[in-house]
């Protein structure tokens, strides 16, 4: 399927899919297109965030929108993450559909009170009478010495907060379709993006479409081992698969796309076939999404694994600044391939 | 200084009736709480009734109100249904939140109460956001947030004042300064107790009023609500008042050493309901007979609703799993 | 060992241990004693929190301390959780050893920025040159309609934050020994208490002692199944064990005591023996401590389990207010026993 | 109005030298940044030097300083070592944080810089806490926190002002109002740009000064630091200034449309270093020869340290796992 493919640039895309007359967009452009559609389609939609209207335009992902829709609908806000998240929630309660945008995941801890104690619980506390149609976009930073406070990936924290949905797109196609679905969902949706996917190119239909918030996708068919890869790790897994193919190892890659709800049937089906599981995440090791997935596999398909599950993720350490240390800190395709080798050896 | 006569007669009467309703609503809770069937942490409002009454009289049903853990009086003044509140406090299926919210989280969307947070300060940005929605949607609705002196210490208060001033939002910030947060006196938490002073930093008009004087609250709120409604932006009202009961539950907290008894007695001498009753008796708006009649009608109604609530069925246990998410799009 | 035992009141204690001349304290009193010792022993120790000095005294756990040490060392603070946590961290950097106290877990999301972005990362960001000797005590509320915002148990969130230690004592003995160890540790330590353990009584030596921050304890020897129980669930597990014993089922109970670091050797040893694992936690299901423990067992002892792991914890829902719903929401000894039965049936 | 002559001659000279050091320190970064070997997001301070210089002159080595993402100038003025800063920005093992912090998180505990946060507003409560420690331990140390106009919008700013005023802590809050947070102009974020006005709400003495006038900053800071040191409690200084470079990195952000070029040029005409140089030339504190000499010595030193830093070894990869926790008790 063309929309499951990721390319690192337009030329690659043209080579593979250009001949079919398909349209390519970057991940960044897909986000812009989704938001442009939402703003156009629904007068209640509002983008809020520090710098959404400035020339940087959130790494380009809101480019041109303030110009088209004005600063009331593409609204720069003060530096007051908790209060402004509360404002967004209040606006959502009273009929708007805000999309709140953070340049970095790292600013989410500032608004945990409003996210955890308010947005996540509001529908429940009111017995379902009032809901919070809010999307919170936030981007994972990485590299160039961004260091401990500017490169966290915190989606794993929100797994433990009932009442939130969690989305982590890996492709331009999904970025657009999931963002539209998130904005329409009527619940608070945490929408995690990875800075390093922004330049990826892929097939994106021009029309509006939704990618459902509870369906993963098989990015690659394989028979020897399953890699469940999250966000940016999907592309690394694809690279690892290509390398492993040369060695005769056939990798299946599952991209859950939404972490809450999590498409366990898809994962279990794949694991039942391959008997080997590697979980590749862009976050710290302990207590993250990988643990939950592995635990559910152990609960629901206890006999399925022929070798122990392996998690590929970041060390249990804050991000170091030095480039020399970043190299050690961040796992990549190579680390995934090694993990696959381990499951093949051990099982 | 505006006079009582500047308040239209029907408003005088409504102010008084609202205060009476709140007072008796709470006293009925005090009466039954010892039965241990109302299993919800009730934060009683007795002593502060003039604030809710004086503010909410200026609001329309579609205007928004965001309250706190101490929400009962606010909800009643805004028009919430007595039965569905009591039923909620009893954890019943017929409660305004189907029994899932309890005393700290009532909602009544039909009168602009979109839900209530018990996180101190948490409702202030929510009201600011509702005001933003009203403004962007051109609805002309006003949002009011009532909160305590303790809440004014939370950063969210300041973040909200800043944004409301920046965007000239139709929101009225009403701080009920009762000089305590749980058992902590304000002088252990703030350098002085004139909370209204923070408004100046944002260029927001502010008033400090006697929160035990329904007329004073009424005038300050009228100005603020009118300003908001005509697009003049936010206001801050500090209403100085006192709660008679403990922070939570039906007893008085001087009994366990939380506050000097004498302080409570001084404030009880300034009972907002009693004072306003006397003024209306003097002005001829009320007669002793009115009082007796209204009191009786109110009590009969409250007792009936409370009994109905108490005997209404609890939610089915399957409700635990419902409403985590919004069910239809 | 007397210190591994928990009693629900003094009379029970007297019956079991009184004859040995041992001293009993409640969990609450053990906390008071630990803090009294710390305040006396080290002039740098400081208690901070809303209401620490008031008659309620944080459910009695700071009773008498303001009277003994004055309001400068047992300090009431404004309602400003994030800022005041920052103040505590700053004070810790500059030589004090604050113990910051929250009446409820639910207020922790307010200070996530200072906990996650500052306290947890400070040692790392400064290359180990500056450390944060801070303890954050916070209590899990429960019952009487406390509802969604006053009864959360959030220890699981902090598992995913490198740089924090996490403690969850279940007995008076551990409450005292772990709190002293936490204050001496030199790192930010999240200290989780459960309101319902406060009245528990147990043997507590009068002298100061430390319980190490990385050692779990076997609360009960058994051979048929292992229950790893956290905090308040330890006592429920003990009750379940008593009930199961009557049926001839022998339960081993592991209390990890600290969740970070986690004493995996002890857990793995037990699981190797019993081949069955139930994890009982006082928190919501998805993404919690149970997932991490189960995942590590799957990674490190893949063949050990004869039956799938079972998690006993709260539904993935905010806490409902109604007592009727609370009954369904909270699992207890009965739920643990059922889970044990399941592992026995399935394996 | 105090005169230049009210500043002791050695202080005049130090003010100037500190500003020069900061300016040239940053310009050396601008020169080498294009080589892409200094892989750290540098937030340059050029244009704001008078603030750091004027404030830190009053501080002792044991006094505390808490900075922000834009920390270089603050650290230098407080006495941090040039080599260990450059080495840190290069991610080297010899950096002040062993290469783990980078440009946004320098520390220099030996001169009271206990670490730096790049969370906007995050350092304000930390400084307040350090002041609390100083006061409770009776150390007489003063804590200073420098932060931007953007930071004044964060709740933590207000929470800190409240607590500092409540406890009369020895802390000086210095807001460098450069009218922008990244590319967002202050009028999109605050209802007015007189940040000092918030102090009055807490009863905290405040001053608004020309942040491009080293003498003005010097006098305001002297008063504030002295007040703190003698137990007179906190102060707020708003220093109005302007950064010349983009929010991050060595280029100018008018180039990409972030700000009007003309605005930058007007502020460059009011260069704090140039203005102070001229005054010292006039007063006879400096000669052209002094200037040339100091500039040359400074440049030679900076170039040497920068080269040393650049060629010093990176940390071993095992460092990734170290210092997550404090290693000894
Ligand atoms: C963020 C937060 N911190 C602490 C609490 C616990 N708490 C509940 S009410 C209260 C006191 C609030 O005082 P105030 O705002 O003055 O309101 P009042 O109770 O006086 O009406 C506190 C500390 C809370 N609910 N939320
Ligand atoms: C809490 C938080 N929100 C957002 C950011 C992203 N950010 C970094 S610096 C900055 C602007 C800060 O402006 P100001 O405080 O005025 O300081 P200046 O850069 O002007 O010196 C922003 C928004 C951040 N680091 N922390
Ligand atoms: Mg109060
Ligand atoms: Mg600025």
PDB file of N, CA, C and O in Angstrom, chain B residues 33 38-41 91 99-102 104-105 117-120 150 153-154 183-184 188-189 256-257 314 316-317 320-321 324, chain C residues 53-55 71 76-81 106-107 110 144-147 149-150 315-318 320-325 328-329:
ATOM      1  N   UNK B  33     -25.738  14.593  57.877  1.00  0.00           N
ATOM      2  CA  UNK B  33     -24.400  14.074  57.565  1.00  0.00           C
ATOM      3  C   UNK B  33     -23.956  12.988  58.549  1.00  0.00           C
ATOM      4  O   UNK B  33     -23.270  12.030  58.178  1.00  0.00           O
ATOM      5  N   UNK B  38     -24.441  10.099  53.360  1.00  0.00           N
ATOM      6  CA  UNK B  38     -23.945  11.008  52.327  1.00  0.00           C
ATOM      7  C   UNK B  38     -22.415  10.919  52.366  1.00  0.00           C
ATOM      8  O   UNK B  38     -21.752  11.622  53.102  1.00  0.00           O
ATOM      9  N   UNK B  39     -21.900  10.003  51.577  1.00  0.00           N
ATOM     10  CA  UNK B  39     -20.471   9.709  51.662  1.00  0.00           C
ATOM     11  C   UNK B  39     -19.706  10.503  50.611  1.00  0.00           C
ATOM     12  O   UNK B  39     -19.219   9.965  49.620  1.00  0.00           O
ATOM     13  N   UNK B  40     -19.598  11.775  50.870  1.00  0.00           N
ATOM     14  CA  UNK B  40     -18.895  12.675  49.963  1.00  0.00           C
ATOM     15  C   UNK B  40     -18.325  13.778  50.839  1.00  0.00           C
ATOM     16  O   UNK B  40     -18.982  14.213  51.795  1.00  0.00           O
ATOM     17  N   UNK B  41     -17.104  14.198  50.584  1.00  0.00           N
ATOM     18  CA  UNK B  41     -16.514  15.240  51.433  1.00  0.00           C
ATOM     19  C   UNK B  41     -17.161  16.600  51.145  1.00  0.00           C
ATOM     20  O   UNK B  41     -16.864  17.219  50.127  1.00  0.00           O
ATOM     21  N   UNK B  91     -24.164  10.069  45.952  1.00  0.00           N
ATOM     22  CA  UNK B  91     -23.580   9.078  45.034  1.00  0.00           C
ATOM     23  C   UNK B  91     -24.625   8.303  44.259  1.00  0.00           C
ATOM     24  O   UNK B  91     -24.428   7.122  43.960  1.00  0.00           O
ATOM     25  N   UNK B  99     -23.506  10.303  39.838  1.00  0.00           N
ATOM     26  CA  UNK B  99     -22.832   9.762  41.016  1.00  0.00           C
ATOM     27  C   UNK B  99     -21.326   9.650  40.874  1.00  0.00           C
ATOM     28  O   UNK B  99     -20.646   9.188  41.779  1.00  0.00           O
ATOM     29  N   UNK B 100     -20.807  10.101  39.778  1.00  0.00           N
ATOM     30  CA  UNK B 100     -19.358   9.955  39.581  1.00  0.00           C
ATOM     31  C   UNK B 100     -18.544  11.124  40.088  1.00  0.00           C
ATOM     32  O   UNK B 100     -17.332  11.027  40.243  1.00  0.00           O
ATOM     33  N   UNK B 101     -19.196  12.258  40.301  1.00  0.00           N
ATOM     34  CA  UNK B 101     -18.443  13.447  40.708  1.00  0.00           C
ATOM     35  C   UNK B 101     -18.483  13.697  42.205  1.00  0.00           C
ATOM     36  O   UNK B 101     -17.483  14.055  42.809  1.00  0.00           O
ATOM     37  N   UNK B 102     -19.648  13.535  42.803  1.00  0.00           N
ATOM     38  CA  UNK B 102     -19.767  13.836  44.229  1.00  0.00           C
ATOM     39  C   UNK B 102     -19.795  15.326  44.480  1.00  0.00           C
ATOM     40  O   UNK B 102     -19.929  16.142  43.558  1.00  0.00           O
ATOM     41  N   UNK B 104     -17.646  17.510  45.192  1.00  0.00           N
ATOM     42  CA  UNK B 104     -16.593  18.418  44.713  1.00  0.00           C
ATOM     43  C   UNK B 104     -16.642  18.707  43.222  1.00  0.00           C
ATOM     44  O   UNK B 104     -15.917  19.569  42.757  1.00  0.00           O
ATOM     45  N   UNK B 105     -17.476  17.961  42.485  1.00  0.00           N
ATOM     46  CA  UNK B 105     -17.423  18.107  41.027  1.00  0.00           C
ATOM     47  C   UNK B 105     -18.775  18.253  40.359  1.00  0.00           C
ATOM     48  O   UNK B 105     -18.993  17.696  39.274  1.00  0.00           O
ATOM     49  N   UNK B 117     -13.964  21.672  39.250  1.00  0.00           N
ATOM     50  CA  UNK B 117     -12.707  21.064  39.668  1.00  0.00           C
ATOM     51  C   UNK B 117     -12.450  21.348  41.138  1.00  0.00           C
ATOM     52  O   UNK B 117     -12.805  22.421  41.642  1.00  0.00           O
ATOM     53  N   UNK B 118     -11.845  20.369  41.807  1.00  0.00           N
ATOM     54  CA  UNK B 118     -11.463  20.553  43.209  1.00  0.00           C
ATOM     55  C   UNK B 118      -9.963  20.749  43.354  1.00  0.00           C
ATOM     56  O   UNK B 118      -9.437  20.739  44.464  1.00  0.00           O
ATOM     57  N   UNK B 119      -9.298  20.927  42.239  1.00  0.00           N
ATOM     58  CA  UNK B 119      -7.886  21.322  42.287  1.00  0.00           C
ATOM     59  C   UNK B 119      -7.865  22.826  42.513  1.00  0.00           C
ATOM     60  O   UNK B 119      -8.425  23.587  41.708  1.00  0.00           O
ATOM     61  N   UNK B 120      -7.245  23.243  43.604  1.00  0.00           N
ATOM     62  CA  UNK B 120      -7.310  24.660  43.952  1.00  0.00           C
ATOM     63  C   UNK B 120      -6.703  25.498  42.823  1.00  0.00           C
ATOM     64  O   UNK B 120      -5.584  25.245  42.381  1.00  0.00           O
ATOM     65  N   UNK B 150      -6.778  31.017  48.969  1.00  0.00           N
ATOM     66  CA  UNK B 150      -5.701  30.069  48.695  1.00  0.00           C
ATOM     67  C   UNK B 150      -5.427  29.957  47.205  1.00  0.00           C
ATOM     68  O   UNK B 150      -4.272  29.925  46.774  1.00  0.00           O
ATOM     69  N   UNK B 153      -2.951  32.099  45.304  1.00  0.00           N
ATOM     70  CA  UNK B 153      -1.500  31.842  45.389  1.00  0.00           C
ATOM     71  C   UNK B 153      -1.001  30.958  44.259  1.00  0.00           C
ATOM     72  O   UNK B 153       0.213  30.838  44.056  1.00  0.00           O
ATOM     73  N   UNK B 154      -1.908  30.309  43.582  1.00  0.00           N
ATOM     74  CA  UNK B 154      -1.510  29.408  42.508  1.00  0.00           C
ATOM     75  C   UNK B 154      -1.135  30.210  41.263  1.00  0.00           C
ATOM     76  O   UNK B 154      -1.838  31.158  40.885  1.00  0.00           O
ATOM     77  N   UNK B 183      -6.731  24.807  57.305  1.00  0.00           N
ATOM     78  CA  UNK B 183      -6.555  25.467  58.602  1.00  0.00           C
ATOM     79  C   UNK B 183      -5.425  26.485  58.580  1.00  0.00           C
ATOM     80  O   UNK B 183      -5.004  26.981  59.616  1.00  0.00           O
ATOM     81  N   UNK B 184      -4.955  26.793  57.407  1.00  0.00           N
ATOM     82  CA  UNK B 184      -3.799  27.685  57.317  1.00  0.00           C
ATOM     83  C   UNK B 184      -4.253  29.139  57.140  1.00  0.00           C
ATOM     84  O   UNK B 184      -4.917  29.480  56.162  1.00  0.00           O
ATOM     85  N   UNK B 188       0.136  33.133  56.938  1.00  0.00           N
ATOM     86  CA  UNK B 188       1.207  32.152  56.759  1.00  0.00           C
ATOM     87  C   UNK B 188       1.446  31.849  55.287  1.00  0.00           C
ATOM     88  O   UNK B 188       2.302  31.040  54.942  1.00  0.00           O
ATOM     89  N   UNK B 189       0.680  32.504  54.428  1.00  0.00           N
ATOM     90  CA  UNK B 189       0.767  32.153  53.008  1.00  0.00           C
ATOM     91  C   UNK B 189       0.977  33.345  52.091  1.00  0.00           C
ATOM     92  O   UNK B 189       1.421  33.200  50.966  1.00  0.00           O
ATOM     93  N   UNK B 256     -11.378  21.847  67.141  1.00  0.00           N
ATOM     94  CA  UNK B 256     -10.115  21.103  67.173  1.00  0.00           C
ATOM     95  C   UNK B 256      -8.903  22.033  67.067  1.00  0.00           C
ATOM     96  O   UNK B 256      -7.828  21.627  66.654  1.00  0.00           O
ATOM     97  N   UNK B 257      -9.110  23.278  67.409  1.00  0.00           N
ATOM     98  CA  UNK B 257      -7.957  24.186  67.515  1.00  0.00           C
ATOM     99  C   UNK B 257      -7.511  24.827  66.228  1.00  0.00           C
ATOM    100  O   UNK B 257      -6.436  25.428  66.160  1.00  0.00           O
ATOM    101  N   UNK B 314     -28.538   3.729  43.559  1.00  0.00           N
ATOM    102  CA  UNK B 314     -27.137   3.966  43.210  1.00  0.00           C
ATOM    103  C   UNK B 314     -26.890   3.579  41.757  1.00  0.00           C
ATOM    104  O   UNK B 314     -27.703   2.865  41.170  1.00  0.00           O
ATOM    105  N   UNK B 316     -25.387   1.540  38.603  1.00  0.00           N
ATOM    106  CA  UNK B 316     -24.996   0.145  38.380  1.00  0.00           C
ATOM    107  C   UNK B 316     -23.474   0.057  38.357  1.00  0.00           C
ATOM    108  O   UNK B 316     -22.803   1.005  37.942  1.00  0.00           O
ATOM    109  N   UNK B 317     -22.945  -1.072  38.780  1.00  0.00           N
ATOM    110  CA  UNK B 317     -21.487  -1.133  38.878  1.00  0.00           C
ATOM    111  C   UNK B 317     -20.817  -1.032  37.513  1.00  0.00           C
ATOM    112  O   UNK B 317     -19.676  -0.614  37.403  1.00  0.00           O
ATOM    113  N   UNK B 320     -18.770   2.090  36.304  1.00  0.00           N
ATOM    114  CA  UNK B 320     -17.342   2.351  36.551  1.00  0.00           C
ATOM    115  C   UNK B 320     -16.591   2.522  35.243  1.00  0.00           C
ATOM    116  O   UNK B 320     -15.704   3.368  35.129  1.00  0.00           O
ATOM    117  N   UNK B 321     -16.946   1.696  34.258  1.00  0.00           N
ATOM    118  CA  UNK B 321     -16.188   1.718  33.004  1.00  0.00           C
ATOM    119  C   UNK B 321     -16.734   2.695  31.965  1.00  0.00           C
ATOM    120  O   UNK B 321     -16.152   2.850  30.909  1.00  0.00           O
ATOM    121  N   UNK B 324     -15.327   7.167  30.594  1.00  0.00           N
ATOM    122  CA  UNK B 324     -13.898   7.498  30.594  1.00  0.00           C
ATOM    123  C   UNK B 324     -13.627   8.340  29.353  1.00  0.00           C
ATOM    124  O   UNK B 324     -12.891   9.317  29.386  1.00  0.00           O
TER     125      UNK B 324
ATOM    126  N   UNK C  53       1.843  22.189  59.796  1.00  0.00           N
ATOM    127  CA  UNK C  53       1.871  22.674  61.181  1.00  0.00           C
ATOM    128  C   UNK C  53       0.478  22.795  61.787  1.00  0.00           C
ATOM    129  O   UNK C  53       0.330  23.290  62.897  1.00  0.00           O
ATOM    130  N   UNK C  54      -0.540  22.369  61.085  1.00  0.00           N
ATOM    131  CA  UNK C  54      -1.889  22.614  61.610  1.00  0.00           C
ATOM    132  C   UNK C  54      -2.372  21.438  62.461  1.00  0.00           C
ATOM    133  O   UNK C  54      -1.688  20.418  62.566  1.00  0.00           O
ATOM    134  N   UNK C  55      -3.501  21.583  63.118  1.00  0.00           N
ATOM    135  CA  UNK C  55      -3.949  20.521  64.018  1.00  0.00           C
ATOM    136  C   UNK C  55      -4.151  19.175  63.316  1.00  0.00           C
ATOM    137  O   UNK C  55      -3.930  18.124  63.915  1.00  0.00           O
ATOM    138  N   UNK C  71       8.070  26.860  63.447  1.00  0.00           N
ATOM    139  CA  UNK C  71       7.469  26.954  62.119  1.00  0.00           C
ATOM    140  C   UNK C  71       8.472  27.285  61.021  1.00  0.00           C
ATOM    141  O   UNK C  71       8.115  27.323  59.844  1.00  0.00           O
ATOM    142  N   UNK C  76       4.571  25.683  57.056  1.00  0.00           N
ATOM    143  CA  UNK C  76       3.391  25.798  56.212  1.00  0.00           C
ATOM    144  C   UNK C  76       3.791  26.597  54.970  1.00  0.00           C
ATOM    145  O   UNK C  76       4.630  27.496  55.058  1.00  0.00           O
ATOM    146  N   UNK C  77       3.208  26.270  53.836  1.00  0.00           N
ATOM    147  CA  UNK C  77       3.570  27.002  52.616  1.00  0.00           C
ATOM    148  C   UNK C  77       2.319  27.436  51.864  1.00  0.00           C
ATOM    149  O   UNK C  77       1.247  26.880  52.056  1.00  0.00           O
ATOM    150  N   UNK C  78       2.474  28.423  51.000  1.00  0.00           N
ATOM    151  CA  UNK C  78       1.344  28.838  50.160  1.00  0.00           C
ATOM    152  C   UNK C  78       0.894  27.706  49.236  1.00  0.00           C
ATOM    153  O   UNK C  78       1.629  26.731  49.029  1.00  0.00           O
ATOM    154  N   UNK C  79      -0.298  27.868  48.683  1.00  0.00           N
ATOM    155  CA  UNK C  79      -0.800  26.899  47.708  1.00  0.00           C
ATOM    156  C   UNK C  79      -0.198  27.217  46.344  1.00  0.00           C
ATOM    157  O   UNK C  79      -0.745  28.005  45.576  1.00  0.00           O
ATOM    158  N   UNK C  80       0.916  26.613  46.059  1.00  0.00           N
ATOM    159  CA  UNK C  80       1.644  26.930  44.834  1.00  0.00           C
ATOM    160  C   UNK C  80       2.611  25.781  44.623  1.00  0.00           C
ATOM    161  O   UNK C  80       3.820  25.922  44.756  1.00  0.00           O
ATOM    162  N   UNK C  81       2.047  24.622  44.290  1.00  0.00           N
ATOM    163  CA  UNK C  81       2.832  23.398  44.346  1.00  0.00           C
ATOM    164  C   UNK C  81       4.056  23.426  43.452  1.00  0.00           C
ATOM    165  O   UNK C  81       5.127  22.954  43.845  1.00  0.00           O
ATOM    166  N   UNK C 106      -2.615  13.568  44.207  1.00  0.00           N
ATOM    167  CA  UNK C 106      -3.246  14.316  43.115  1.00  0.00           C
ATOM    168  C   UNK C 106      -2.637  15.693  42.893  1.00  0.00           C
ATOM    169  O   UNK C 106      -2.868  16.310  41.849  1.00  0.00           O
ATOM    170  N   UNK C 107      -1.896  16.181  43.883  1.00  0.00           N
ATOM    171  CA  UNK C 107      -1.304  17.506  43.695  1.00  0.00           C
ATOM    172  C   UNK C 107       0.078  17.410  43.037  1.00  0.00           C
ATOM    173  O   UNK C 107       0.664  18.429  42.663  1.00  0.00           O
ATOM    174  N   UNK C 110       0.735  19.028  39.601  1.00  0.00           N
ATOM    175  CA  UNK C 110       1.005  20.468  39.613  1.00  0.00           C
ATOM    176  C   UNK C 110       2.496  20.762  39.595  1.00  0.00           C
ATOM    177  O   UNK C 110       2.907  21.832  39.173  1.00  0.00           O
ATOM    178  N   UNK C 144     -14.838   7.395  50.793  1.00  0.00           N
ATOM    179  CA  UNK C 144     -15.746   8.488  51.149  1.00  0.00           C
ATOM    180  C   UNK C 144     -15.922   9.471  49.995  1.00  0.00           C
ATOM    181  O   UNK C 144     -15.896  10.682  50.145  1.00  0.00           O
ATOM    182  N   UNK C 145     -16.038   8.923  48.830  1.00  0.00           N
ATOM    183  CA  UNK C 145     -16.300   9.760  47.664  1.00  0.00           C
ATOM    184  C   UNK C 145     -15.196  10.746  47.318  1.00  0.00           C
ATOM    185  O   UNK C 145     -15.461  11.805  46.749  1.00  0.00           O
ATOM    186  N   UNK C 146     -13.969  10.378  47.640  1.00  0.00           N
ATOM    187  CA  UNK C 146     -12.864  11.303  47.344  1.00  0.00           C
ATOM    188  C   UNK C 146     -12.807  11.649  45.853  1.00  0.00           C
ATOM    189  O   UNK C 146     -12.383  12.730  45.471  1.00  0.00           O
ATOM    190  N   UNK C 147     -13.198  10.700  45.040  1.00  0.00           N
ATOM    191  CA  UNK C 147     -13.381  10.925  43.606  1.00  0.00           C
ATOM    192  C   UNK C 147     -12.089  11.182  42.841  1.00  0.00           C
ATOM    193  O   UNK C 147     -10.983  11.011  43.371  1.00  0.00           O
ATOM    194  N   UNK C 149     -10.150  13.465  41.651  1.00  0.00           N
ATOM    195  CA  UNK C 149      -9.016  14.359  41.910  1.00  0.00           C
ATOM    196  C   UNK C 149      -8.459  14.262  43.331  1.00  0.00           C
ATOM    197  O   UNK C 149      -7.610  15.062  43.717  1.00  0.00           O
ATOM    198  N   UNK C 150      -8.944  13.312  44.109  1.00  0.00           N
ATOM    199  CA  UNK C 150      -8.415  13.193  45.468  1.00  0.00           C
ATOM    200  C   UNK C 150      -8.130  11.760  45.875  1.00  0.00           C
ATOM    201  O   UNK C 150      -8.102  11.449  47.059  1.00  0.00           O
ATOM    202  N   UNK C 315      -9.267  -0.210  37.580  1.00  0.00           N
ATOM    203  CA  UNK C 315      -9.649  -0.097  36.169  1.00  0.00           C
ATOM    204  C   UNK C 315      -8.975   1.131  35.531  1.00  0.00           C
ATOM    205  O   UNK C 315      -8.526   2.031  36.243  1.00  0.00           O
ATOM    206  N   UNK C 316      -8.903   1.121  34.224  1.00  0.00           N
ATOM    207  CA  UNK C 316      -8.399   2.292  33.515  1.00  0.00           C
ATOM    208  C   UNK C 316      -9.490   3.347  33.458  1.00  0.00           C
ATOM    209  O   UNK C 316     -10.026   3.671  32.391  1.00  0.00           O
ATOM    210  N   UNK C 317      -9.798   3.881  34.610  1.00  0.00           N
ATOM    211  CA  UNK C 317     -10.839   4.901  34.727  1.00  0.00           C
ATOM    212  C   UNK C 317     -10.462   5.801  35.891  1.00  0.00           C
ATOM    213  O   UNK C 317      -9.822   5.351  36.841  1.00  0.00           O
ATOM    214  N   UNK C 318     -10.842   7.067  35.832  1.00  0.00           N
ATOM    215  CA  UNK C 318     -10.688   7.911  37.018  1.00  0.00           C
ATOM    216  C   UNK C 318     -11.503   7.301  38.167  1.00  0.00           C
ATOM    217  O   UNK C 318     -12.352   6.435  37.947  1.00  0.00           O
ATOM    218  N   UNK C 320     -14.417   6.943  40.625  1.00  0.00           N
ATOM    219  CA  UNK C 320     -15.780   7.466  40.748  1.00  0.00           C
ATOM    220  C   UNK C 320     -16.054   7.899  42.186  1.00  0.00           C
ATOM    221  O   UNK C 320     -15.432   7.396  43.119  1.00  0.00           O
ATOM    222  N   UNK C 321     -17.010   8.805  42.356  1.00  0.00           N
ATOM    223  CA  UNK C 321     -17.322   9.301  43.700  1.00  0.00           C
ATOM    224  C   UNK C 321     -18.209   8.342  44.485  1.00  0.00           C
ATOM    225  O   UNK C 321     -17.986   8.104  45.667  1.00  0.00           O
ATOM    226  N   UNK C 322     -19.192   7.811  43.850  1.00  0.00           N
ATOM    227  CA  UNK C 322     -20.216   7.039  44.564  1.00  0.00           C
ATOM    228  C   UNK C 322     -19.624   5.830  45.283  1.00  0.00           C
ATOM    229  O   UNK C 322     -18.851   5.060  44.705  1.00  0.00           O
ATOM    230  N   UNK C 323     -20.015   5.670  46.537  1.00  0.00           N
ATOM    231  CA  UNK C 323     -19.553   4.510  47.299  1.00  0.00           C
ATOM    232  C   UNK C 323     -19.882   3.220  46.576  1.00  0.00           C
ATOM    233  O   UNK C 323     -19.107   2.265  46.594  1.00  0.00           O
ATOM    234  N   UNK C 324     -21.042   3.201  45.949  1.00  0.00           N
ATOM    235  CA  UNK C 324     -21.451   2.004  45.214  1.00  0.00           C
ATOM    236  C   UNK C 324     -20.425   1.675  44.133  1.00  0.00           C
ATOM    237  O   UNK C 324     -20.083   0.511  43.920  1.00  0.00           O
ATOM    238  N   UNK C 325     -19.917   2.695  43.486  1.00  0.00           N
ATOM    239  CA  UNK C 325     -18.939   2.461  42.414  1.00  0.00           C
ATOM    240  C   UNK C 325     -17.543   2.208  42.974  1.00  0.00           C
ATOM    241  O   UNK C 325     -16.769   1.433  42.399  1.00  0.00           O
ATOM    242  N   UNK C 328     -16.770  -1.404  43.377  1.00  0.00           N
ATOM    243  CA  UNK C 328     -16.348  -2.111  42.171  1.00  0.00           C
ATOM    244  C   UNK C 328     -14.947  -1.701  41.751  1.00  0.00           C
ATOM    245  O   UNK C 328     -14.178  -2.500  41.239  1.00  0.00           O
ATOM    246  N   UNK C 329     -14.655  -0.442  41.973  1.00  0.00           N
ATOM    247  CA  UNK C 329     -13.399   0.129  41.475  1.00  0.00           C
ATOM    248  C   UNK C 329     -12.171  -0.470  42.159  1.00  0.00           C
ATOM    249  O   UNK C 329     -11.180  -0.779  41.506  1.00  0.00           O
TER     250      UNK C 329
END
